[in-house]
């Protein structure tokens, strides 16, 4: 959820107290986060939230653009009308694109399209393997670059292209949306 800023030190004692768990399971959770490249652990220095460099961010956006435009193209061809209606309904939520929920909603929007591709490998890569790192890039983009109303307008245009089953247009709009955030 972006509660800890990049580079923040992670206090095992504080987390153990907050979640009322023993240090053993907590250390296992931190190892898993480290395996997903979300946490960096150094001997005698503890764990820290990963801090992505500018280069890291650009490279992640490059990967994201390639994979999400493909997912969008496939989703246009494979999503059922009811799934497209649900995607459209997400954009119609009263508080869509505002406040702290914005990043989660954006993630849901993109995840619905990715899952709509019905390509297990793309879903695994984008929604599991790279999700945390991509989410970090989304938090930064959402908070600093792309105003909510612009993002929502772009999302609506993508949904309309999907609804019209225009895979080329949907992929073009998704690519443009991601490039704008990357820039």
Short mmCIF file of C-alpha atoms in Angstrom, two decimals:
data_model
loop_
_atom_site.label_atom_id
_atom_site.label_comp_id
_atom_site.label_asym_id
_atom_site.label_seq_id
_atom_site.Cartn_x
_atom_site.Cartn_y
_atom_site.Cartn_z
CA UNK A 1 0.00 0.00 0.00
CA UNK A 2 3.00 2.29 -0.06
CA UNK A 3 2.92 2.90 3.71
CA UNK A 4 6.69 2.61 4.01
CA UNK A 5 8.69 4.92 1.75
CA UNK A 6 11.49 3.54 -0.44
CA UNK A 7 14.65 2.96 1.54
CA UNK A 8 12.82 2.93 4.90
CA UNK A 9 14.32 0.69 7.56
CA UNK A 10 12.05 -2.16 8.59
CA UNK A 11 11.97 -2.77 12.31
CA UNK A 12 11.32 -6.44 13.05
CA UNK A 13 10.38 -5.58 16.63
CA UNK A 14 7.83 -2.98 15.54
CA UNK A 15 6.28 -5.29 12.94
CA UNK A 16 6.15 -8.22 15.36
CA UNK A 17 4.33 -6.02 17.88
CA UNK A 18 2.00 -4.49 15.29
CA UNK A 19 0.91 -7.83 13.86
CA UNK A 20 1.25 -9.74 17.13
CA UNK A 21 3.44 -12.45 15.65
CA UNK A 22 6.72 -14.08 16.59
CA UNK A 23 9.96 -13.12 14.91
CA UNK A 24 10.31 -16.49 13.10
CA UNK A 25 7.27 -16.07 10.81
CA UNK A 26 8.13 -12.40 10.39
CA UNK A 27 11.64 -13.23 9.19
CA UNK A 28 10.18 -15.77 6.76
CA UNK A 29 7.82 -13.08 5.43
CA UNK A 30 10.76 -10.69 5.00
CA UNK A 31 12.71 -13.40 3.15
CA UNK A 32 9.76 -13.85 0.80
CA UNK A 33 9.58 -10.10 0.21
CA UNK A 34 13.30 -10.12 -0.47
CA UNK A 35 12.74 -12.92 -2.99
CA UNK A 36 10.21 -10.67 -4.73
CA UNK A 37 12.79 -7.85 -4.70
CA UNK A 38 10.63 -5.62 -2.47
CA UNK A 39 12.98 -5.72 0.51
CA UNK A 40 16.75 -5.67 0.74
CA UNK A 41 18.39 -7.35 3.72
CA UNK A 42 21.99 -6.72 4.68
CA UNK A 43 23.85 -8.59 7.44
CA UNK A 44 24.04 -6.57 10.65
CA UNK A 45 22.08 -3.75 9.00
CA UNK A 46 18.60 -5.26 8.86
CA UNK A 47 15.97 -4.95 6.18
CA UNK A 48 14.94 -1.94 4.13
CA UNK A 49 12.22 -1.25 1.62
CA UNK A 50 13.67 -1.39 -1.87
CA UNK A 51 14.51 1.96 -3.39
CA UNK A 52 14.24 1.95 -7.17
CA UNK A 53 16.64 4.06 -9.17
CA UNK A 54 15.51 6.12 -12.13
CA UNK A 55 16.98 3.47 -14.41
CA UNK A 56 15.08 0.72 -12.54
CA UNK A 57 11.84 2.66 -12.97
CA UNK A 58 12.38 3.23 -16.70
CA UNK A 59 13.21 -0.44 -17.22
CA UNK A 60 10.11 -1.53 -15.29
CA UNK A 61 7.92 0.76 -17.35
CA UNK A 62 9.48 -0.65 -20.54
CA UNK A 63 8.59 -4.18 -19.42
CA UNK A 64 5.18 -3.07 -18.25
CA UNK A 65 4.40 -1.42 -21.57
CA UNK A 66 5.36 -4.50 -23.57
CA UNK A 67 3.50 -6.96 -21.40
CA UNK A 68 0.41 -4.90 -20.59
CA UNK A 69 -0.20 -3.86 -24.17
CA UNK A 70 -0.10 -7.54 -25.13
CA UNK A 71 -2.42 -8.38 -22.25
CA UNK A 72 -4.76 -5.59 -23.35
CA UNK A 73 -4.79 -6.87 -26.92
CA UNK A 74 -5.62 -10.39 -25.73
CA UNK A 75 -8.24 -9.13 -23.26
CA UNK A 76 -9.98 -7.29 -26.09
CA UNK A 77 -10.33 -10.58 -27.91
CA UNK A 78 -11.05 -12.83 -24.92
CA UNK A 79 -13.00 -10.91 -22.26
CA UNK A 80 -16.67 -11.72 -21.96
CA UNK A 81 -19.14 -8.84 -22.22
CA UNK A 82 -19.93 -9.26 -18.51
CA UNK A 83 -16.24 -8.87 -17.66
CA UNK A 84 -16.07 -5.68 -19.71
CA UNK A 85 -19.18 -4.42 -17.91
CA UNK A 86 -17.48 -5.11 -14.56
CA UNK A 87 -14.38 -3.22 -15.72
CA UNK A 88 -16.57 -0.31 -16.78
CA UNK A 89 -18.41 -0.41 -13.45
CA UNK A 90 -15.09 -0.08 -11.61
CA UNK A 91 -14.63 3.31 -13.29
CA UNK A 92 -18.14 4.36 -12.24
CA UNK A 93 -17.50 3.88 -8.51
CA UNK A 94 -18.36 7.16 -6.71
CA UNK A 95 -14.84 7.75 -5.39
CA UNK A 96 -12.84 6.18 -8.25
CA UNK A 97 -9.55 7.95 -8.75
CA UNK A 98 -9.58 9.96 -5.53
CA UNK A 99 -7.64 9.81 -2.32
CA UNK A 100 -5.70 6.85 -0.95
CA UNK A 101 -7.84 4.34 -2.81
CA UNK A 102 -6.61 5.61 -6.17
CA UNK A 103 -3.56 3.36 -6.42
CA UNK A 104 -5.53 0.27 -5.42
CA UNK A 105 -8.25 1.09 -7.95
CA UNK A 106 -5.71 1.66 -10.70
CA UNK A 107 -4.07 -1.63 -9.82
CA UNK A 108 -7.48 -3.33 -9.98
CA UNK A 109 -8.20 -1.74 -13.37
CA UNK A 110 -4.94 -3.00 -14.83
CA UNK A 111 -5.26 -6.38 -13.09
CA UNK A 112 -8.76 -6.91 -14.51
CA UNK A 113 -7.41 -6.33 -18.01
CA UNK A 114 -4.38 -8.54 -17.40
CA UNK A 115 -6.60 -11.34 -16.06
CA UNK A 116 -8.95 -10.75 -18.98
CA UNK A 117 -6.12 -11.77 -21.32
CA UNK A 118 -6.66 -15.31 -20.00
CA UNK A 119 -2.96 -15.91 -20.62
CA UNK A 120 -1.65 -17.67 -17.51
CA UNK A 121 1.96 -16.71 -18.15
CA UNK A 122 1.19 -13.01 -18.56
CA UNK A 123 -1.04 -13.10 -15.48
CA UNK A 124 1.70 -14.79 -13.46
CA UNK A 125 4.40 -12.38 -14.62
CA UNK A 126 2.40 -9.19 -14.20
CA UNK A 127 0.14 -10.03 -11.24
CA UNK A 128 2.57 -12.15 -9.23
CA UNK A 129 6.23 -11.93 -10.20
CA UNK A 130 6.43 -8.23 -11.05
CA UNK A 131 3.33 -6.96 -9.23
CA UNK A 132 5.06 -5.45 -6.22
CA UNK A 133 7.70 -3.65 -8.24
CA UNK A 134 5.16 -2.48 -10.79
CA UNK A 135 2.97 -1.27 -7.96
CA UNK A 136 5.82 0.83 -6.62
CA UNK A 137 6.09 2.44 -10.06
CA UNK A 138 2.32 2.96 -10.13
CA UNK A 139 2.34 4.65 -6.72
CA UNK A 140 4.99 7.07 -7.90
CA UNK A 141 3.24 7.73 -11.22
CA UNK A 142 -0.17 8.13 -9.62
CA UNK A 143 1.03 10.50 -6.96
CA UNK A 144 3.41 12.63 -8.99
CA UNK A 145 2.72 12.43 -12.70
CA UNK A 146 -0.74 11.56 -13.97
CA UNK A 147 -3.65 13.55 -12.52
CA UNK A 148 -6.64 11.44 -11.51
CA UNK A 149 -9.01 12.94 -14.06
CA UNK A 150 -6.54 12.36 -16.91
CA UNK A 151 -5.94 8.79 -15.82
CA UNK A 152 -9.66 8.12 -15.55
CA UNK A 153 -10.26 9.55 -19.03
CA UNK A 154 -7.51 7.31 -20.41
CA UNK A 155 -8.97 4.29 -18.60
CA UNK A 156 -12.42 5.00 -20.07
CA UNK A 157 -11.00 5.22 -23.59
CA UNK A 158 -9.24 1.87 -23.10
CA UNK A 159 -12.46 0.24 -21.88
CA UNK A 160 -14.37 1.66 -24.86
CA UNK A 161 -11.81 0.22 -27.29
CA UNK A 162 -12.06 -3.14 -25.53
CA UNK A 163 -15.87 -2.99 -25.67
CA UNK A 164 -15.68 -2.29 -29.42
CA UNK A 165 -13.29 -5.27 -29.76
CA UNK A 166 -10.69 -3.01 -31.35
CA UNK A 167 -7.52 -4.74 -30.14
CA UNK A 168 -5.18 -2.44 -32.05
CA UNK A 169 -6.73 0.70 -30.55
CA UNK A 170 -6.93 -0.77 -27.04
CA UNK A 171 -3.25 -1.75 -27.15
CA UNK A 172 -2.30 1.65 -28.60
CA UNK A 173 -4.18 3.48 -25.84
CA UNK A 174 -2.71 1.25 -23.11
CA UNK A 175 0.80 1.79 -24.46
CA UNK A 176 0.25 5.56 -24.60
CA UNK A 177 -1.14 5.52 -21.03
CA UNK A 178 1.90 3.65 -19.69
CA UNK A 179 4.41 5.76 -21.68
CA UNK A 180 2.83 8.90 -20.28
CA UNK A 181 3.31 7.62 -16.75
CA UNK A 182 6.87 6.55 -17.57
CA UNK A 183 7.78 9.98 -18.91
#
